[in-house]
PDB file of C-alpha atoms in Angstrom:
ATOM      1  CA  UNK A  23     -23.464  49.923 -84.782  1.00 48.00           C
ATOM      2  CA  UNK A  24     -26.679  49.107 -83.017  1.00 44.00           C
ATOM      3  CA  UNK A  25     -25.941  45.559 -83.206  1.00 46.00           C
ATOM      4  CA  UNK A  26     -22.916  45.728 -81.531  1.00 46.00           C
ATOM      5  CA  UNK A  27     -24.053  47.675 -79.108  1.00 45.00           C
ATOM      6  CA  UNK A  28     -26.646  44.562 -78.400  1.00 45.00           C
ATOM      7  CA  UNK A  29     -24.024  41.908 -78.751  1.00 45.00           C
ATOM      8  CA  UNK A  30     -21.636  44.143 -76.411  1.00 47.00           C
ATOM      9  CA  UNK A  31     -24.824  44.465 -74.007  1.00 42.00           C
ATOM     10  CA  UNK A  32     -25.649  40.451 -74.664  1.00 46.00           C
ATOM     11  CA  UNK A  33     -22.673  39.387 -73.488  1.00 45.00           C
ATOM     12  CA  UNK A  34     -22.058  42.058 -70.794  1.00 45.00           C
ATOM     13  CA  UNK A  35     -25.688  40.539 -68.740  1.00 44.00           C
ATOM     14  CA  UNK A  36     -24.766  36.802 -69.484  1.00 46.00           C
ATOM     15  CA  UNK A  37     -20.881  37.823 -67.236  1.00 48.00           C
ATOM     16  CA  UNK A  38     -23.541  39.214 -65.197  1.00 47.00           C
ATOM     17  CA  UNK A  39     -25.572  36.138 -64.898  1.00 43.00           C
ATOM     18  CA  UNK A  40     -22.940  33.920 -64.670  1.00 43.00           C
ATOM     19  CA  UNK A  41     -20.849  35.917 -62.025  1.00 49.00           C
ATOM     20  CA  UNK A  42     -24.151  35.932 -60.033  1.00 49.00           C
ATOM     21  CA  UNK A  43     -24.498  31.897 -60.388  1.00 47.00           C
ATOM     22  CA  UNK A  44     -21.014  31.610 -59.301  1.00 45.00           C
ATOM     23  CA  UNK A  45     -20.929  33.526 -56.078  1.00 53.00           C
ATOM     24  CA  UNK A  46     -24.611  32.492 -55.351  1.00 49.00           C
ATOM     25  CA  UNK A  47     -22.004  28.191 -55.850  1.00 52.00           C
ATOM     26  CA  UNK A  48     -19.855  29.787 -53.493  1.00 52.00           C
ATOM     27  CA  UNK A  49     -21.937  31.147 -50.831  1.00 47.00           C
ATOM     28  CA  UNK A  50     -23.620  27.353 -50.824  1.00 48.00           C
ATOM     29  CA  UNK A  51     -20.649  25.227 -50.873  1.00 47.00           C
ATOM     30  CA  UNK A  52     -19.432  27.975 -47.609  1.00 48.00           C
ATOM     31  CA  UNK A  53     -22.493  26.682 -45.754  1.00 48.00           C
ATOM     32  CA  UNK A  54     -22.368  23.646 -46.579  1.00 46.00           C
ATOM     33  CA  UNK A  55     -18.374  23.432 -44.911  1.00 47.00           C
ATOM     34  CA  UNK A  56     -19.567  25.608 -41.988  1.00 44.00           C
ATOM     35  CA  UNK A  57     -22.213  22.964 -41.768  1.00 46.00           C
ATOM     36  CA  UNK A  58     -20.136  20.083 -42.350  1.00 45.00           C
ATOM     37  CA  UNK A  59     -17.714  21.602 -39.059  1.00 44.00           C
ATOM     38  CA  UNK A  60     -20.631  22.189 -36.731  1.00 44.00           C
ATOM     39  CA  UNK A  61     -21.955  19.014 -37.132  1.00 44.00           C
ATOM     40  CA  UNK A  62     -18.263  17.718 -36.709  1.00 45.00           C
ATOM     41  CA  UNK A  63     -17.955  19.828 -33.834  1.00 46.00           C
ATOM     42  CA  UNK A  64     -21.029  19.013 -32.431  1.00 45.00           C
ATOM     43  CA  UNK A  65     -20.268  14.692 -32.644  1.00 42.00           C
ATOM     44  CA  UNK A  66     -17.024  15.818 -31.015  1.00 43.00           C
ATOM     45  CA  UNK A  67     -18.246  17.644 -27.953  1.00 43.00           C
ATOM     46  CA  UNK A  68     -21.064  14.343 -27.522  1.00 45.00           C
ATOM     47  CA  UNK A  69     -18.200  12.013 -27.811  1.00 41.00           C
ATOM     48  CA  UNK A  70     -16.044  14.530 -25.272  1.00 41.00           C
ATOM     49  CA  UNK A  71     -19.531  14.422 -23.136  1.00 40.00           C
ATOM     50  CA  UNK A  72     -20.131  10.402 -23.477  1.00 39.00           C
ATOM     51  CA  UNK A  73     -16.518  10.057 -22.059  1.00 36.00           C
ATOM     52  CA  UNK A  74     -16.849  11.955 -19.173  1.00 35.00           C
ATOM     53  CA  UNK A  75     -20.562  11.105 -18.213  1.00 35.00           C
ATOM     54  CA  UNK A  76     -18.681   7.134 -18.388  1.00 34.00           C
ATOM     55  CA  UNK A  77     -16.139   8.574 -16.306  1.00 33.00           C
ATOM     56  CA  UNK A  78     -18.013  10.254 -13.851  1.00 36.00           C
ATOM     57  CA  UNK A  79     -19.948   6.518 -13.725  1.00 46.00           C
ATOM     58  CA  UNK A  80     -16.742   5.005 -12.315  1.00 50.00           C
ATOM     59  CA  UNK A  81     -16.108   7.562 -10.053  1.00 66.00           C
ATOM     60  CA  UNK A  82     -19.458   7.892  -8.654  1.00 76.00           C
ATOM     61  CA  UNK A  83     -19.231   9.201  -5.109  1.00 78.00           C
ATOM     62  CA  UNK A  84     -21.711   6.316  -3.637  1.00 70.00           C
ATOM     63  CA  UNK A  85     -21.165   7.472   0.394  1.00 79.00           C
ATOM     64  CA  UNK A  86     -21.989  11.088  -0.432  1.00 81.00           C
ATOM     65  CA  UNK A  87     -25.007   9.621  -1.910  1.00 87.00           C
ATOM     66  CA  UNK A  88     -25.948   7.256   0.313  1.00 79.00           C
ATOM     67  CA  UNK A  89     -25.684  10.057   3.221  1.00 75.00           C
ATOM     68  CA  UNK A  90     -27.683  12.159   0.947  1.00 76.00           C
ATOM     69  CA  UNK A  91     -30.747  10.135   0.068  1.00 82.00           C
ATOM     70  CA  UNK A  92     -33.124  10.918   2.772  1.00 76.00           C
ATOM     71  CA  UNK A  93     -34.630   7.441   1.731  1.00 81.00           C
ATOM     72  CA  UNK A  94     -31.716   5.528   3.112  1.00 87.00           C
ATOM     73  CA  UNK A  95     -32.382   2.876   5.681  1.00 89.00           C
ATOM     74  CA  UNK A  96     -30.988   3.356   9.412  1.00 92.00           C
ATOM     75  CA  UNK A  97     -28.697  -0.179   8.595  1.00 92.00           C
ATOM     76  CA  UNK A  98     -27.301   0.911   5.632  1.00 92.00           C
ATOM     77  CA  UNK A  99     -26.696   4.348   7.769  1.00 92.00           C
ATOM     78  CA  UNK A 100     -25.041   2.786  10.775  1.00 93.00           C
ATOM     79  CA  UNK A 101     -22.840   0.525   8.496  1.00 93.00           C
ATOM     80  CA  UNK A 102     -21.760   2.811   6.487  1.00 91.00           C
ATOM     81  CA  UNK A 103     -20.885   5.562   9.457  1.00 91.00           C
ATOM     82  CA  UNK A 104     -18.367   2.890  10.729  1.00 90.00           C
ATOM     83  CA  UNK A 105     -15.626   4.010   8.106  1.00 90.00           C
ATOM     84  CA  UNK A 106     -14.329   0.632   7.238  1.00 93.00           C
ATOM     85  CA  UNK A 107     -17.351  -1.173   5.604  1.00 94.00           C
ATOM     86  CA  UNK A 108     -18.209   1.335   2.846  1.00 94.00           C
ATOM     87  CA  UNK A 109     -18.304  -1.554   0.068  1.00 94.00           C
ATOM     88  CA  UNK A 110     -20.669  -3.836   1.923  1.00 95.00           C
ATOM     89  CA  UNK A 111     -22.973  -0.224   2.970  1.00 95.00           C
ATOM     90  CA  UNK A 112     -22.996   0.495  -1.086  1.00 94.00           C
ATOM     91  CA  UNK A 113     -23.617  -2.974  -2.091  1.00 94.00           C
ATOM     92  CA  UNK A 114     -26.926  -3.232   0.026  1.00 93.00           C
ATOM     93  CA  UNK A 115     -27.582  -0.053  -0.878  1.00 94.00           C
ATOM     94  CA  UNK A 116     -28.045  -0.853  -4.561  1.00 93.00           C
ATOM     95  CA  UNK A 117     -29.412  -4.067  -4.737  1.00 94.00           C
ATOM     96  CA  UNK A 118     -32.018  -2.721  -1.931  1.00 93.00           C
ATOM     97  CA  UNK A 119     -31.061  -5.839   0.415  1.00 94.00           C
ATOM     98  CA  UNK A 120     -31.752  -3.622   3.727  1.00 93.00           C
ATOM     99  CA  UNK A 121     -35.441  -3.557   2.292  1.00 93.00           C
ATOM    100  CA  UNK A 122     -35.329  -6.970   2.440  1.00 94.00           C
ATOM    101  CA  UNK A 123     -34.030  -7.548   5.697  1.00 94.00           C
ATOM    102  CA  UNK A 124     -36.408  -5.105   6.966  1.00 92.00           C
ATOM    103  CA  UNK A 125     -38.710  -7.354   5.982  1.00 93.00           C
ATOM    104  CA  UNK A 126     -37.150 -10.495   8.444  1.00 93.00           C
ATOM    105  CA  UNK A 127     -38.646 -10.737  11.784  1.00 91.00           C
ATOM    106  CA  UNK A 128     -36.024 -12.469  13.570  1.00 94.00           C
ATOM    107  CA  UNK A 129     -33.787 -10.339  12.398  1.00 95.00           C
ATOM    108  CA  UNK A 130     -30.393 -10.846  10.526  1.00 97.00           C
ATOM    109  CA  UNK A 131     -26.572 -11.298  11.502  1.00 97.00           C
ATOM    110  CA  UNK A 132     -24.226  -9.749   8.932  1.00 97.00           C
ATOM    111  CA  UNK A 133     -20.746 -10.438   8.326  1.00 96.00           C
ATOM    112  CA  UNK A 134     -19.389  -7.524   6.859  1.00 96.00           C
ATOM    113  CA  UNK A 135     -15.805  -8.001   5.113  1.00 95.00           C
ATOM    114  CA  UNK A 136     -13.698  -4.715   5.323  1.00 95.00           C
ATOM    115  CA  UNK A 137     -12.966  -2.359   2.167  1.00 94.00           C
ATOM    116  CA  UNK A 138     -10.327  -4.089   0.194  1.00 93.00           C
ATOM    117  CA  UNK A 139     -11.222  -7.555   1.419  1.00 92.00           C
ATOM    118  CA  UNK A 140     -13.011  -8.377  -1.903  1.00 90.00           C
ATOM    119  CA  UNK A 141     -10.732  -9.417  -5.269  1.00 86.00           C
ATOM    120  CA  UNK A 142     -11.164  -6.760  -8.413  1.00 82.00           C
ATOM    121  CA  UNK A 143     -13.315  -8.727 -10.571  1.00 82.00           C
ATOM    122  CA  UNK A 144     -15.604  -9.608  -7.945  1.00 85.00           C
ATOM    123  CA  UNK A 145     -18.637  -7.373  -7.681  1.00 90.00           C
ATOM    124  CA  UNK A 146     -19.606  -6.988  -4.046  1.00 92.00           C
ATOM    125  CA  UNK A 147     -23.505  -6.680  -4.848  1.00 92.00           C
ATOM    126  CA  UNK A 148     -23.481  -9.546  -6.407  1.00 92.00           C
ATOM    127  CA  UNK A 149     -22.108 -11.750  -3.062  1.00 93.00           C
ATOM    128  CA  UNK A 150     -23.782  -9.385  -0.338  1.00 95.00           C
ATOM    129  CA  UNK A 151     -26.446 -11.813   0.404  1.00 95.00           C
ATOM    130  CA  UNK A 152     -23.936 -14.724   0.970  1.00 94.00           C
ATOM    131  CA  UNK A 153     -22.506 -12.968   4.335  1.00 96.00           C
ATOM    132  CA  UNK A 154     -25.821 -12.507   5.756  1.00 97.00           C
ATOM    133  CA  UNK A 155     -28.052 -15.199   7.528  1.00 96.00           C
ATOM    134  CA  UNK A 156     -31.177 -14.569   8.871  1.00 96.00           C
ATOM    135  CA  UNK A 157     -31.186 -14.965  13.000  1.00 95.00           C
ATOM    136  CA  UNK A 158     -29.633 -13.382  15.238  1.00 94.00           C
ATOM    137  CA  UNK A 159     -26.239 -14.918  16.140  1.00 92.00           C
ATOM    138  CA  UNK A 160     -24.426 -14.076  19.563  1.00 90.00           C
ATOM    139  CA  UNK A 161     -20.891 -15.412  19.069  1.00 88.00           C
ATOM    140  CA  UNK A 162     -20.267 -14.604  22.843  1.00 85.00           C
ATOM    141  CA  UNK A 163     -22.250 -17.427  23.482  1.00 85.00           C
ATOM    142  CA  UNK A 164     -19.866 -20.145  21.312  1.00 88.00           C
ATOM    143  CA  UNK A 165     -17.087 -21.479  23.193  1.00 87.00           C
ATOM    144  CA  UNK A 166     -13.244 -22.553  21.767  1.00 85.00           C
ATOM    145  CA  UNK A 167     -14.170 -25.805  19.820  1.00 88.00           C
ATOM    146  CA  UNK A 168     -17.730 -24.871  19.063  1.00 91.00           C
ATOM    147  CA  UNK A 169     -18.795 -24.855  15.284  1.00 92.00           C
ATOM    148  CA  UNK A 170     -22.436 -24.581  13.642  1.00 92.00           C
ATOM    149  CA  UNK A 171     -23.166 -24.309   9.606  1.00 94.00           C
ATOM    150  CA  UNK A 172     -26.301 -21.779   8.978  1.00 94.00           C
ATOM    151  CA  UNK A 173     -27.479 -20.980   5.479  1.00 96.00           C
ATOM    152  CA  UNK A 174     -26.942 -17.616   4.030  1.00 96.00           C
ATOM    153  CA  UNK A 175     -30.049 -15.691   2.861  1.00 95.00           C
ATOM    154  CA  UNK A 176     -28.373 -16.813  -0.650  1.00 94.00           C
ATOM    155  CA  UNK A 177     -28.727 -20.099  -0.128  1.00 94.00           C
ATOM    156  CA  UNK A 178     -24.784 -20.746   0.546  1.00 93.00           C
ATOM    157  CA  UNK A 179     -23.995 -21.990   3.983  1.00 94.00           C
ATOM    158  CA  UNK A 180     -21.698 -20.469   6.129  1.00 94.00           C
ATOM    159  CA  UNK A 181     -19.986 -22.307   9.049  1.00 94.00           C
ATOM    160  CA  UNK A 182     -19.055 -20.153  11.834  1.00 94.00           C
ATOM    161  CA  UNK A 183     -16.534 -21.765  14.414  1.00 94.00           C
ATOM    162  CA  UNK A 184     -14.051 -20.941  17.220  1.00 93.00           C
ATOM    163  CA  UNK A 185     -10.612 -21.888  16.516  1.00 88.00           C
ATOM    164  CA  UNK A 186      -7.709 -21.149  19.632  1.00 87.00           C
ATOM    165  CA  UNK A 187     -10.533 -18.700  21.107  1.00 87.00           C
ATOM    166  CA  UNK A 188     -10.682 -16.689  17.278  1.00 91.00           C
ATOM    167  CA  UNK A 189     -13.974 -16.871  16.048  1.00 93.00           C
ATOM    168  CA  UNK A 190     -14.399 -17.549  12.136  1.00 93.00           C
ATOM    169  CA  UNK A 191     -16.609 -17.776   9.486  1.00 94.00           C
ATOM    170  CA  UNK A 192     -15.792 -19.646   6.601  1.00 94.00           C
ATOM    171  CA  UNK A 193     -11.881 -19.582   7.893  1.00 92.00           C
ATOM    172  CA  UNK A 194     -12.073 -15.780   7.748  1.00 93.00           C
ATOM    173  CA  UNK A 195     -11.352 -14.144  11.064  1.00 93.00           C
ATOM    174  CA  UNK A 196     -14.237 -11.962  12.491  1.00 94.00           C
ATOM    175  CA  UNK A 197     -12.217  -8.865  13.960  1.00 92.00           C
ATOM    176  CA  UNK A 198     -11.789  -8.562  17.642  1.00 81.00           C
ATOM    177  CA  UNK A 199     -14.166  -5.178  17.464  1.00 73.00           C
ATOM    178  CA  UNK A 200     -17.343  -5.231  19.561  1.00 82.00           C
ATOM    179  CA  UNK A 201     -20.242  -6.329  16.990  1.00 91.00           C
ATOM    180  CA  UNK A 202     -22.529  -3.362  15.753  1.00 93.00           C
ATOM    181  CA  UNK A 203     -26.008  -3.464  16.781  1.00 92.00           C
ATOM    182  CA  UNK A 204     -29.481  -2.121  14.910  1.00 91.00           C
ATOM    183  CA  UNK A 205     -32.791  -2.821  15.625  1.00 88.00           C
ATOM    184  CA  UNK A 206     -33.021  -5.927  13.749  1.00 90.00           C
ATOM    185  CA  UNK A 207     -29.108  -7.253  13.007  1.00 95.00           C
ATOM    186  CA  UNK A 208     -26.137  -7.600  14.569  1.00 96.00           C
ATOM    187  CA  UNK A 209     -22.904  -6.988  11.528  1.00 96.00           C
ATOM    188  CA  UNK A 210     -19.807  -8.838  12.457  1.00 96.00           C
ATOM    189  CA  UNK A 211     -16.623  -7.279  10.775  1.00 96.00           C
ATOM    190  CA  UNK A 212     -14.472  -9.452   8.931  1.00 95.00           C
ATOM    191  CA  UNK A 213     -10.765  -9.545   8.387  1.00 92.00           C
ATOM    192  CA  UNK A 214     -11.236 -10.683   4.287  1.00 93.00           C
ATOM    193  CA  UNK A 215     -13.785 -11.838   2.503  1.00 92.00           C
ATOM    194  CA  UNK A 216     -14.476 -15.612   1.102  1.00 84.00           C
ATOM    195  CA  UNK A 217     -16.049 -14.988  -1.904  1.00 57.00           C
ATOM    196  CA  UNK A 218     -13.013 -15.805  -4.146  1.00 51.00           C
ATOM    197  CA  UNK A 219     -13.712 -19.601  -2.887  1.00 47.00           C
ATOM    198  CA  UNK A 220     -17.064 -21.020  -3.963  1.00 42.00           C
ATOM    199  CA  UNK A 221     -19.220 -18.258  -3.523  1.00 42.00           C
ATOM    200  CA  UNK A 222     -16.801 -15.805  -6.544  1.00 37.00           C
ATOM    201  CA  UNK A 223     -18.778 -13.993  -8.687  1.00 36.00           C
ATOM    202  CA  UNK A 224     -17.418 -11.779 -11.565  1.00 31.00           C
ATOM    203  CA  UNK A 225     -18.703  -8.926 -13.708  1.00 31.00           C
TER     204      UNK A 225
END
């Protein structure tokens, strides 16, 4: 009788035992999947966060933060306030150009294509300098028939000429608008831009 009693008692700890191992399985393999989703979750929400931070880059407000950044030259300023030239404003903004030109004694003459003038696969920042040569040109002064070649600060030339009274640089129109004066430059608007002929440059 006793002995039964022990084998009864025997077998009744080791269901104890092995109840115990299998909840204590259990319990492991539920953290492990609760674990296994939060990290899931968690790559999720950095992918969902990667996207957006990439589309946030391609929507960047630049004129908010051009207008913004108390370190923004007076050029970049004036050209951007004119409402038509925002790409050529952002483009010297970022490569820091209007540090350079500060920089230029004799001052600079800018011809600024408008917003849309420049193709899609053409990054303005990377032509900027090609529209600006350093010297202050009055094209008041050029008569119907007159034409002169200066070099650009990029090292392209530009020819600037009066054709039937309309003056032009490199065939592009310079819009009938009064030029915009700073300190040390005087922008010309243009009607297009010419950097899909030699001076294209692509991202």
């Amino acid at each position: 009788m006793k002995a039964t009693k022990k084998i009864g008692l025997g077998i009744c700890v080791t269901g104890i035992l092995l109840t115990g191992i299998l909840m204590a399985q259990g319990a492991s393999s539920s953290e492990a999947s609760t674990s296994s989703t939060a990290a899931s979750g968690s790559a999720t929400t950095d992918a969902t966060s990667a996207t957006s931070t990439s589309t946030a880059d391609s929507t960047t407000d630049w004129t908010a933060i051009i207008d913004s950044d108390p370190n923004t030259s007076q050029l970049v300023l004036v050209i951007e306030s004119d409402g038509d030239l925002d790409e050529v404003a952002e483009a010297m903004y970022l490569t820091g150009t209007d540090t350079l030109i500060s920089t230029m004694p004799e001052g600079v003459t800018i011809f600024a294509p408008v917003d849309g003038s420049f193709d899609q696969d053409v990054a303005v920042e990377d032509v900027i300098t090609s529209y600006i040569i350093p010297g202050i040109v009055d094209t008041a002064d050029m008569a119907s028939g007159d034409s002169t070649t200066s070099t650009a600060i990029s090292g392209d030339p530009l020819t600037i000429a009066v054709v039937n009274e309309v003056v032009t640089v490199n065939g592009v129109p310079v819009l009938d608008a009064e030029a915009i004066y700073t300190d040390n430059a005087v922008i010309y608007k243009l009607s297009d831009s010419f950097a899909s002929n030699d001076l294209a440059s692509t991202k």
